[in-house]
Coordinates of C-alpha atoms and ligand atoms in Angstrom, one line a residue:
M9 CA -23.0 2.4 -5.4
L10 CA -19.4 3.3 -4.6
D11 CA -19.6 5.7 -1.7
L12 CA -16.5 7.9 -1.3
N13 CA -16.1 11.3 0.2
F14 CA -13.7 13.6 -1.6
D15 CA -11.8 16.6 -0.4
N16 CA -9.6 17.7 -3.3
A17 CA -7.1 20.0 -1.6
F18 CA -4.4 19.8 -4.3
V19 CA -6.6 21.3 -7.0
R20 CA -8.4 23.6 -4.6
D21 CA -5.4 25.2 -3.0
L22 CA -2.7 25.1 -5.7
P23 CA -2.7 27.0 -9.0
G24 CA -3.9 24.9 -12.1
D25 CA -3.1 25.2 -15.7
P26 CA -5.6 27.5 -17.5
D27 CA -5.3 25.5 -20.7
T28 CA -7.6 22.5 -20.5
S29 CA -6.6 20.9 -23.8
V30 CA -4.8 17.6 -23.9
G31 CA -1.9 18.8 -26.1
V32 CA 1.6 18.2 -24.9
R33 CA 3.1 21.4 -23.6
Q34 CA 5.3 23.2 -21.1
V35 CA 3.2 24.3 -18.2
D36 CA 4.5 27.3 -16.3
G37 CA 3.3 28.7 -13.0
A38 CA 0.9 25.8 -12.3
A39 CA 1.1 22.6 -10.2
W40 CA -1.4 20.6 -12.2
S41 CA -3.4 20.4 -15.4
E42 CA -7.0 19.3 -15.7
V43 CA -7.3 16.1 -17.7
R44 CA -9.8 13.2 -17.9
P45 CA -8.9 9.6 -18.3
T46 CA -9.4 8.3 -21.8
P47 CA -12.1 5.7 -21.9
V48 CA -11.1 2.1 -22.7
R49 CA -12.9 -0.6 -24.7
A50 CA -13.6 -3.3 -22.1
P51 CA -12.5 -2.6 -18.5
R52 CA -12.4 -5.7 -16.4
V53 CA -11.2 -5.9 -12.8
L54 CA -8.4 -8.5 -12.6
A55 CA -7.4 -8.1 -9.0
Y56 CA -7.8 -5.9 -5.9
S57 CA -6.2 -5.4 -2.6
A58 CA -8.6 -6.4 0.2
E59 CA -6.6 -4.4 2.7
M60 CA -6.7 -1.2 0.6
M61 CA -10.4 -1.7 -0.1
A62 CA -11.0 -1.9 3.7
R63 CA -8.9 1.3 4.3
L64 CA -11.1 3.1 1.9
V65 CA -14.2 1.6 3.6
L66 CA -15.2 -0.1 0.4
D67 CA -16.9 -3.5 0.4
E68 CA -15.2 -6.3 -1.4
E69 CA -18.5 -6.8 -3.2
D70 CA -18.0 -3.3 -4.7
A71 CA -15.0 -4.6 -6.7
R72 CA -17.3 -7.0 -8.6
T73 CA -19.6 -4.2 -9.8
R74 CA -19.8 -2.7 -13.3
Q75 CA -19.4 0.7 -11.8
F76 CA -16.1 -0.2 -10.1
A77 CA -14.6 -1.5 -13.4
D78 CA -15.8 1.7 -15.2
V79 CA -14.4 4.1 -12.6
F80 CA -11.0 2.4 -12.2
G81 CA -10.7 1.6 -15.9
G82 CA -11.2 5.4 -16.5
N83 CA -14.6 5.2 -18.2
S84 CA -16.5 7.2 -15.6
L85 CA -16.1 9.5 -12.7
L86 CA -17.7 9.4 -9.3
A87 CA -19.3 12.5 -7.9
G88 CA -16.6 14.6 -6.3
M89 CA -13.7 13.4 -8.5
Q90 CA -11.7 16.2 -10.2
P91 CA -9.1 14.5 -12.4
Y92 CA -5.7 16.1 -13.0
A93 CA -2.1 15.4 -14.0
A94 CA 0.6 16.8 -11.7
N95 CA 3.4 19.0 -13.0
Y96 CA 7.0 18.2 -11.9
G97 CA 10.5 17.9 -13.1
G98 CA 13.5 15.8 -12.1
H99 CA 17.1 14.8 -12.3
Q100 CA 17.3 11.6 -14.4
F101 CA 20.5 9.6 -14.1
G102 CA 22.3 12.5 -12.6
H103 CA 21.2 15.2 -15.1
W104 CA 18.5 17.8 -14.9
A105 CA 15.7 16.7 -17.3
G106 CA 13.4 19.7 -17.1
Q107 CA 9.6 19.3 -17.0
L108 CA 8.4 15.7 -16.8
G109 CA 5.0 15.5 -15.0
D110 CA 2.4 12.8 -14.9
G111 CA 2.7 11.5 -18.4
R112 CA 0.4 8.5 -17.8
A113 CA -0.8 9.0 -14.3
I114 CA -4.1 10.8 -13.7
S115 CA -5.2 11.6 -10.1
L116 CA -8.9 11.2 -9.6
G117 CA -9.2 13.0 -6.2
E118 CA -8.5 12.8 -2.5
V119 CA -10.7 10.5 -0.5
V120 CA -11.2 11.4 3.1
T121 CA -12.3 8.5 5.3
G122 CA -14.4 8.5 8.4
A123 CA -11.2 7.7 10.3
G124 CA -9.8 11.0 9.0
E125 CA -7.3 9.4 6.6
R126 CA -6.6 11.1 3.3
W127 CA -6.0 8.9 0.3
E128 CA -5.3 10.2 -3.2
L129 CA -6.5 7.8 -5.9
Q130 CA -4.4 7.8 -9.1
L131 CA -4.9 5.8 -12.3
K132 CA -1.6 4.7 -14.0
G133 CA -2.0 4.1 -17.7
A134 CA -5.3 6.0 -18.2
G135 CA -4.3 7.8 -21.3
P136 CA -2.4 10.9 -22.5
T137 CA -1.9 14.0 -20.5
P138 CA -0.2 17.4 -21.3
Y139 CA 2.9 15.7 -19.8
S140 CA 3.0 12.6 -22.0
R141 CA 5.7 14.0 -24.3
S142 CA 6.0 11.5 -27.2
A143 CA 4.4 8.6 -25.3
D144 CA 0.9 7.2 -25.3
G145 CA -0.1 7.5 -21.6
R146 CA -0.9 3.8 -21.4
A147 CA 0.6 0.9 -19.5
V148 CA 1.0 -2.8 -20.3
L149 CA -0.3 -5.6 -18.2
R150 CA 3.1 -6.9 -17.2
S151 CA 4.3 -3.6 -15.7
S152 CA 0.9 -3.0 -14.1
I153 CA 1.0 -6.4 -12.4
R154 CA 4.5 -5.7 -11.2
E155 CA 3.4 -2.4 -9.6
F156 CA 0.2 -3.8 -8.2
L157 CA 1.9 -6.8 -6.5
C158 CA 5.0 -5.0 -5.3
S159 CA 3.2 -2.1 -3.7
E160 CA 1.2 -4.5 -1.6
A161 CA 4.1 -6.8 -0.9
M162 CA 6.2 -3.9 0.3
Y163 CA 3.3 -2.7 2.6
H164 CA 3.1 -6.2 4.2
L165 CA 6.9 -6.2 4.6
G166 CA 6.6 -3.0 6.6
V167 CA 8.4 -0.8 4.0
P168 CA 7.0 2.7 3.5
T169 CA 5.3 2.6 0.1
T170 CA 2.5 3.9 -2.1
R171 CA -0.4 1.3 -2.2
A172 CA -2.4 -0.3 -4.9
L173 CA -6.2 -0.6 -4.9
C174 CA -6.9 -2.6 -8.0
L175 CA -5.7 -3.8 -11.3
V176 CA -8.0 -3.4 -14.3
A177 CA -7.6 -4.9 -17.8
T178 CA -8.5 -2.3 -20.5
G179 CA -9.4 -4.8 -23.3
E180 CA -7.1 -2.8 -25.5
Q181 CA -3.6 -3.5 -26.9
V182 CA -0.6 -1.3 -26.3
V183 CA 2.4 -1.4 -28.5
R184 CA 5.8 -1.6 -26.8
D185 CA 9.4 -2.3 -27.9
M186 CA 10.1 -4.4 -24.8
F187 CA 13.8 -4.9 -25.3
Y188 CA 14.4 -1.6 -27.1
D189 CA 15.8 -3.5 -30.0
G190 CA 13.5 -2.3 -32.8
H191 CA 10.8 -5.0 -32.5
P192 CA 7.7 -3.2 -31.2
A193 CA 4.8 -5.6 -30.6
P194 CA 1.2 -5.3 -29.2
E195 CA 0.7 -6.4 -25.6
P196 CA -2.4 -6.3 -23.4
G197 CA -3.0 -3.0 -21.6
A198 CA -3.9 -2.5 -18.0
I199 CA -4.5 0.2 -15.4
V200 CA -3.4 0.2 -11.7
C201 CA -5.2 2.4 -9.3
R202 CA -2.5 3.4 -6.9
V203 CA -3.1 5.2 -3.6
A204 CA -1.1 7.4 -1.3
P205 CA -1.7 10.3 1.1
S206 CA 0.3 12.4 -1.4
F207 CA 2.1 11.8 -4.7
L208 CA 4.3 14.9 -4.4
R209 CA 7.9 14.2 -5.4
F210 CA 11.3 15.9 -4.9
G211 CA 10.8 16.9 -8.6
S212 CA 7.6 18.7 -7.7
F213 CA 9.7 21.3 -5.9
E214 CA 12.7 21.2 -8.2
L215 CA 10.6 22.3 -11.3
P216 CA 9.4 25.7 -10.0
A217 CA 12.8 26.3 -8.4
S218 CA 14.5 25.6 -11.8
R219 CA 12.3 28.2 -13.4
G220 CA 13.0 30.8 -10.7
D221 CA 9.4 30.7 -9.6
T222 CA 9.9 31.1 -5.9
G223 CA 6.3 32.1 -5.4
L224 CA 5.0 28.7 -6.7
L225 CA 7.8 26.9 -4.8
R226 CA 6.8 28.5 -1.5
Q227 CA 3.1 27.8 -2.2
L228 CA 3.9 24.1 -2.8
V229 CA 6.0 23.9 0.4
D230 CA 3.3 25.6 2.5
F231 CA 0.7 23.4 1.0
C232 CA 2.7 20.2 1.5
I233 CA 3.5 21.0 5.1
G234 CA -0.1 22.0 5.9
R235 CA -1.7 19.0 4.3
D236 CA 0.9 16.2 4.7
F237 CA 2.9 17.2 7.8
P238 CA 0.4 18.7 10.1
E239 CA 2.4 17.5 13.1
L240 CA 5.3 19.9 12.4
E241 CA 5.4 23.0 14.6
G242 CA 6.9 26.5 14.2
S243 CA 6.7 29.0 11.4
G244 CA 8.8 30.5 8.7
E245 CA 12.3 29.2 8.1
G246 CA 12.3 27.1 11.3
L247 CA 9.2 25.3 10.1
Y248 CA 10.8 24.7 6.6
A249 CA 13.9 23.4 8.2
A250 CA 11.9 21.0 10.4
W251 CA 10.1 19.8 7.3
F252 CA 13.2 19.2 5.3
T253 CA 14.8 17.4 8.2
E254 CA 11.8 15.1 8.5
I255 CA 11.9 14.4 4.7
C256 CA 15.6 13.4 5.2
R257 CA 14.8 11.2 8.1
R258 CA 11.9 9.4 6.4
T259 CA 14.0 8.9 3.3
A260 CA 16.8 7.3 5.4
V261 CA 14.3 5.0 7.1
M262 CA 12.8 3.9 3.7
V263 CA 16.2 3.2 2.1
A264 CA 17.3 1.2 5.2
H265 CA 14.2 -1.0 4.8
W266 CA 15.1 -1.6 1.1
M267 CA 18.6 -2.7 2.2
R268 CA 17.1 -5.0 4.9
V269 CA 14.7 -6.8 2.5
G270 CA 16.9 -6.8 -0.6
F271 CA 14.8 -4.4 -2.8
V272 CA 16.4 -2.5 -5.6
H273 CA 14.3 0.4 -7.0
G274 CA 16.1 0.6 -10.3
V275 CA 15.3 4.2 -11.3
L276 CA 16.0 6.5 -8.4
N277 CA 15.6 9.7 -10.3
T278 CA 14.4 12.7 -8.3
D279 CA 11.0 12.5 -9.9
N280 CA 10.7 9.0 -8.4
M281 CA 11.4 10.2 -4.8
S282 CA 8.3 10.7 -2.7
I283 CA 8.3 13.7 -0.4
L284 CA 6.6 11.5 2.2
G285 CA 9.5 9.0 2.1
L286 CA 7.4 6.3 0.4
T287 CA 8.7 3.9 -2.2
I288 CA 7.1 5.2 -5.4
D289 CA 7.0 4.4 -9.1
Y290 CA 7.5 0.7 -9.4
G291 CA 9.2 0.3 -12.8
P292 CA 12.3 -1.9 -13.5
Y293 CA 12.7 -2.7 -9.8
G294 CA 14.1 -6.0 -8.6
W295 CA 14.8 -8.2 -5.6
I296 CA 18.2 -9.5 -4.6
D297 CA 18.5 -13.2 -5.1
N298 CA 22.2 -13.9 -4.6
F299 CA 23.6 -11.1 -2.4
D300 CA 25.2 -8.6 -4.8
P301 CA 25.6 -4.9 -3.9
G302 CA 26.6 -4.3 -7.5
W303 CA 23.4 -5.6 -9.0
T304 CA 20.9 -3.4 -10.9
P305 CA 17.7 -4.8 -12.5
N306 CA 17.5 -1.9 -14.9
T307 CA 18.9 -2.6 -18.4
T308 CA 19.0 1.1 -19.1
D309 CA 21.5 1.4 -16.2
A310 CA 23.4 -1.8 -16.9
R311 CA 26.6 -0.1 -17.9
R312 CA 27.1 2.6 -15.2
K313 CA 24.9 0.9 -12.6
R314 CA 24.1 4.2 -10.9
Y315 CA 21.1 2.6 -9.2
R316 CA 22.7 -0.7 -8.1
F317 CA 21.6 -2.2 -4.8
G318 CA 24.6 -1.1 -2.7
Q319 CA 24.5 2.4 -4.0
Q320 CA 21.0 3.2 -2.9
P321 CA 21.9 5.0 0.4
A322 CA 24.3 7.2 -1.4
V323 CA 21.9 8.0 -4.3
A324 CA 19.1 8.9 -1.9
Y325 CA 21.6 11.4 -0.2
W326 CA 22.5 12.8 -3.6
N327 CA 18.8 13.2 -4.4
L328 CA 18.2 15.0 -1.1
G329 CA 21.0 17.3 -2.1
R330 CA 19.1 18.2 -5.3
L331 CA 15.9 18.9 -3.2
A332 CA 18.0 21.0 -0.8
G333 CA 19.3 23.0 -3.8
A334 CA 15.7 23.6 -4.9
L335 CA 14.6 24.8 -1.5
A336 CA 17.6 27.1 -1.0
P337 CA 15.7 30.2 -2.2
L338 CA 13.4 29.8 0.9
F339 CA 16.4 30.0 3.3
K340 CA 18.6 32.9 4.2
E341 CA 21.0 30.4 5.9
P342 CA 22.1 27.2 4.0
S343 CA 23.1 25.7 7.4
A344 CA 19.5 24.5 8.1
L345 CA 19.6 22.5 4.8
Q346 CA 23.0 21.1 5.7
A347 CA 21.7 20.1 9.1
G348 CA 18.8 18.2 7.3
L349 CA 21.3 16.3 5.1
Q350 CA 23.3 15.5 8.2
A351 CA 20.1 14.2 9.8
Y352 CA 19.8 11.8 6.8
V353 CA 23.3 10.5 7.5
D354 CA 22.6 10.0 11.2
A355 CA 19.2 8.4 10.6
Y356 CA 20.6 6.1 8.0
N357 CA 23.5 5.0 10.2
Q358 CA 21.1 4.4 13.1
A359 CA 18.7 2.4 10.9
D360 CA 21.6 0.4 9.4
R361 CA 22.8 -0.5 12.9
D362 CA 19.2 -1.5 13.8
N363 CA 19.2 -3.7 10.7
T364 CA 22.3 -5.4 11.9
V365 CA 21.0 -5.9 15.4
H366 CA 17.7 -7.3 14.2
K367 CA 18.9 -9.4 11.2
L368 CA 21.5 -11.0 13.4
G369 CA 19.3 -11.3 16.5
L370 CA 21.6 -9.4 18.8
A371 CA 20.5 -8.0 22.2
G372 CA 21.8 -4.5 21.3
Y373 CA 24.4 -2.7 19.2
R374 CA 28.0 -2.9 20.1
E375 CA 31.2 -1.7 18.6
G376 CA 32.3 -4.3 16.0
D377 CA 28.8 -5.4 15.0
S378 CA 28.8 -3.5 11.8
A379 CA 32.2 -5.1 10.9
L380 CA 30.7 -8.5 11.7
M381 CA 27.8 -7.8 9.3
Q382 CA 30.1 -6.5 6.7
S383 CA 32.3 -9.6 6.7
L384 CA 29.2 -11.7 6.4
Q385 CA 28.0 -9.6 3.4
E386 CA 31.4 -10.0 1.7
L387 CA 31.2 -13.8 2.1
L388 CA 27.6 -13.8 0.8
A389 CA 28.7 -11.8 -2.3
D390 CA 31.8 -13.8 -3.0
A391 CA 30.2 -17.2 -2.6
E392 CA 26.9 -16.2 -4.5
V393 CA 24.5 -16.9 -1.6
D394 CA 20.8 -16.2 -1.6
M395 CA 20.2 -13.3 0.8
T396 CA 16.7 -14.2 1.9
L397 CA 17.3 -17.9 2.3
F398 CA 20.6 -17.3 4.2
F399 CA 19.2 -14.9 6.8
R400 CA 16.2 -17.1 7.3
A401 CA 18.3 -20.2 7.7
L402 CA 20.4 -18.2 10.2
S403 CA 17.3 -17.2 12.1
D404 CA 16.1 -20.8 12.3
C405 CA 19.5 -22.1 13.5
D406 CA 19.9 -22.2 17.3
A407 CA 23.0 -20.5 18.6
D408 CA 24.4 -23.8 19.9
A409 CA 24.0 -25.5 16.5
L410 CA 25.9 -22.8 14.5
N411 CA 29.1 -24.9 14.3
E412 CA 27.2 -27.5 12.2
A413 CA 25.2 -25.0 10.2
M414 CA 27.1 -25.5 7.0
D415 CA 26.0 -29.1 6.8
N416 CA 22.4 -28.1 7.4
A417 CA 20.0 -28.4 4.4
A418 CA 18.6 -24.9 4.8
F419 CA 22.1 -23.4 4.5
I420 CA 23.1 -25.7 1.7
D421 CA 20.0 -24.6 -0.1
A422 CA 21.0 -20.9 0.0
F423 CA 24.0 -21.4 -2.2
Y424 CA 23.6 -21.1 -6.0
D425 CA 26.9 -22.8 -6.8
A426 CA 28.0 -26.0 -5.1
D427 CA 31.7 -25.4 -5.9
K428 CA 31.6 -22.0 -4.4
R429 CA 29.9 -23.4 -1.3
V430 CA 32.6 -26.0 -0.8
A431 CA 35.4 -23.4 -1.5
S432 CA 33.9 -20.9 1.0
A433 CA 32.9 -23.4 3.7
A434 CA 35.9 -22.8 5.9
A435 CA 35.4 -19.0 5.8
F436 CA 31.7 -19.4 6.6
R437 CA 32.6 -21.6 9.6
E438 CA 35.1 -19.1 10.8
W439 CA 32.4 -16.4 10.6
L440 CA 29.8 -18.5 12.3
K441 CA 32.2 -19.1 15.1
R442 CA 32.7 -15.3 15.5
Y443 CA 28.9 -14.9 15.4
S444 CA 28.3 -17.5 18.1
V445 CA 30.8 -15.9 20.4
R446 CA 29.0 -12.6 19.8
L447 CA 25.6 -14.2 20.7
R448 CA 26.8 -15.4 24.2
G449 CA 24.9 -13.9 27.0
G450 CA 22.4 -12.3 24.5
L451 CA 18.8 -13.0 23.7
N452 CA 17.3 -16.3 24.7
R453 CA 16.4 -18.8 22.0
E454 CA 12.8 -17.7 21.6
E455 CA 13.6 -13.9 21.6
R456 CA 16.4 -14.3 19.1
R457 CA 14.2 -16.3 16.7
R458 CA 11.3 -13.8 17.1
T459 CA 13.6 -10.8 16.5
M460 CA 15.2 -12.4 13.5
H461 CA 12.0 -13.6 11.9
A462 CA 10.6 -10.1 12.1
A463 CA 13.6 -8.7 10.2
N464 CA 14.3 -11.4 7.8
P465 CA 11.3 -12.2 5.5
R466 CA 10.7 -15.8 4.4
Y467 CA 8.9 -14.5 1.2
V468 CA 9.9 -11.7 -1.1
L469 CA 8.5 -10.9 -4.5
R470 CA 11.3 -12.6 -6.3
N471 CA 11.6 -11.5 -9.9
Y472 CA 11.0 -14.9 -11.4
L473 CA 7.8 -15.3 -9.2
A474 CA 6.4 -12.1 -10.5
Q475 CA 7.3 -13.1 -14.1
Q476 CA 5.6 -16.5 -13.7
A477 CA 2.4 -14.7 -12.6
I478 CA 2.7 -12.3 -15.5
D479 CA 3.1 -15.1 -18.0
R480 CA 0.0 -16.8 -16.6
A481 CA -2.0 -13.6 -16.7
T482 CA -0.9 -12.9 -20.3
R483 CA -2.5 -16.3 -21.1
G484 CA -5.7 -15.2 -19.4
D485 CA -5.2 -16.8 -16.0
I486 CA -5.1 -14.2 -13.2
E487 CA -4.9 -16.7 -10.4
G488 CA -1.1 -16.6 -10.3
V489 CA -1.3 -12.9 -9.3
N490 CA -3.9 -13.6 -6.6
E491 CA -1.9 -16.5 -5.3
L492 CA 1.3 -14.3 -5.0
L493 CA -0.7 -11.5 -3.4
E494 CA -2.0 -13.9 -0.8
V495 CA 1.5 -15.3 0.0
M496 CA 3.0 -11.8 0.3
R497 CA 0.4 -10.8 2.9
R498 CA 2.3 -12.7 5.5
P499 CA 6.0 -12.5 4.4
Y500 CA 7.5 -13.2 7.8
E501 CA 5.5 -16.3 8.5
D502 CA 6.4 -19.8 7.4
Q503 CA 3.4 -20.8 5.3
P504 CA 3.3 -24.6 5.1
G505 CA 2.4 -25.8 1.6
R506 CA 3.8 -22.6 0.0
E507 CA 7.5 -23.5 0.2
Q508 CA 7.8 -23.1 -3.6
F509 CA 7.3 -19.3 -3.2
A510 CA 10.3 -19.2 -1.0
A511 CA 12.6 -21.1 -3.3
R512 CA 15.7 -19.6 -4.7
R513 CA 15.8 -18.4 -8.3
P514 CA 15.8 -21.4 -10.6
D515 CA 18.6 -21.7 -13.1
W516 CA 16.3 -21.0 -16.1
A517 CA 15.5 -17.6 -14.6
R518 CA 19.1 -16.5 -14.2
D519 CA 19.3 -14.5 -17.4
K520 CA 15.7 -14.5 -18.6
A521 CA 14.0 -11.1 -19.3
G522 CA 11.8 -10.1 -16.5
C523 CA 13.5 -12.5 -14.1
S524 CA 16.9 -10.9 -13.9
M525 CA 16.9 -7.7 -15.9
L526 CA 14.2 -5.4 -17.0
S527 CA 14.0 -2.4 -19.4
C528 CA 12.1 0.7 -18.6
S529 CA 9.6 -0.2 -21.4
S530 CA 6.3 -0.4 -19.6
Ligands
AMP606 P1 9.3 6.9 -15.1 O1 10.6 6.5 -15.6 O2 8.2 5.8 -15.2 O3 9.3 7.5 -13.8 O4 8.8 8.0 -16.1 C1 9.4 9.2 -16.4 C2 8.5 10.2 -17.1 O5 8.0 9.6 -18.3 C3 7.3 10.6 -16.3 O6 7.0 11.9 -16.5 C4 6.2 9.7 -16.8 O7 5.0 10.2 -16.6 C5 6.6 9.6 -18.3 N1 6.1 8.4 -18.9 C6 6.6 7.1 -18.8 N2 5.9 6.2 -19.5 C7 4.9 6.9 -20.2 C8 3.9 6.6 -21.1 N3 3.7 5.3 -21.5 N4 3.1 7.6 -21.6 C9 3.4 8.9 -21.2 N5 4.3 9.2 -20.4 C10 5.1 8.3 -19.8
MG607 MG1 8.3 8.3 -12.5

């Protein structure tokens, strides 16, 4: 028997929607609507995260029970669960979009563990809710695998993120027009159970603010501070200011991690920004192969590239500005909110300097180091060099061997185009010379390697790797997913025998759907 202890603070302390029907509607004056998962034909557990099972004090054996498949497939509830869909709005692609809400996410309840941790369990793809608008509330296997794998990969990379407990096949088909080109087709359906201390988003606060409902706005803020930020001190406006500043700081730290590991979220709308500063809502995200600040994985964003890799720090700032605007009615003085936004800038700049120090293995930050990093990034972009392979090759190259680095197999391997490698070799040698001068008198060999290995992963969830696992799973073989999950548990360690998972994107994957660009269809 699954044994979990629930304390459902969200539904207990915040106003719910009196209407309990499933019909799509505008929900005023309420933070959530009661809704049950819609049962599925044949729920089957495909994969689970051993770490997340342990955090919830579940036994791995539990994942093999009928009851586990039933609960996380949405066919039954455990005692203490009170399922609901949350109400929120958001700015999408720069425009206020009004009410959005959990259209296909259903929270089951908040588990409180013996260690005092609070984990909200949420099924994604468990059927329609009052917020489903014209969609079906379901999710396809490919997007569920992507969310499941990436949540856990990000966790192991040390990037703040929501987690994933398990991946369940529904035994039902879902119809999707994958390329938005008028060719809808059935695909296997699946449900991910994702987990976080809170799924509140910037948009959770924007929605009541947009409706002039300052009462509900204040209630949400007080609730969020009380439940999710118990360490904050003070009261009234001072407490609200400290809270907003902390959100800004955490957001800066999160985005700096994305830039460090080469993660591109793809849809940084304000409804996809966690109030806890966690990476949330894994949709058409992607990983940088060749270093390109202008790259976006999202086909919907291909023209304007609002959410391109290099734009993420600025977009997060813009999103915090929307949150500040929503919170303004709670402040007599806008200066507190401005101070919070400045804290974002300061925290981001600090984290960016730390990234430079760690990625380059420096003893500390000095004037000129950011320029050194920037000139490297320009070279990487111009010469089409793999970000992950290059930084790892640099980490493995001793300071006194840098002048020969360009002839070294690990460096050669990082280039996608041999002509560009030859053409840029002199510029790279020049840069490596500057770098080796900078390293003089710094960390010793072992310290430098350790620092760089901890900041420059060997393994990231490259788009083509995820797609290969998806293709296998679609043919009925889930082992590719488990294998990737296993590799991504230790992304900073060299794993002998698993070199293929560190390989640069193969040529066939360059323009293949799922491996380079993704639509929002999921
Ligand atoms: P996203 O782009 O995934 O953040 O989704 C934006 C909004 O659309 C959210 O309110 C989602 O809940 C909703 N949504 C996305 N896909 C579906 C779906 N298949 N069924 C119902 N609602 C959906
Ligand atoms: Mg979303």
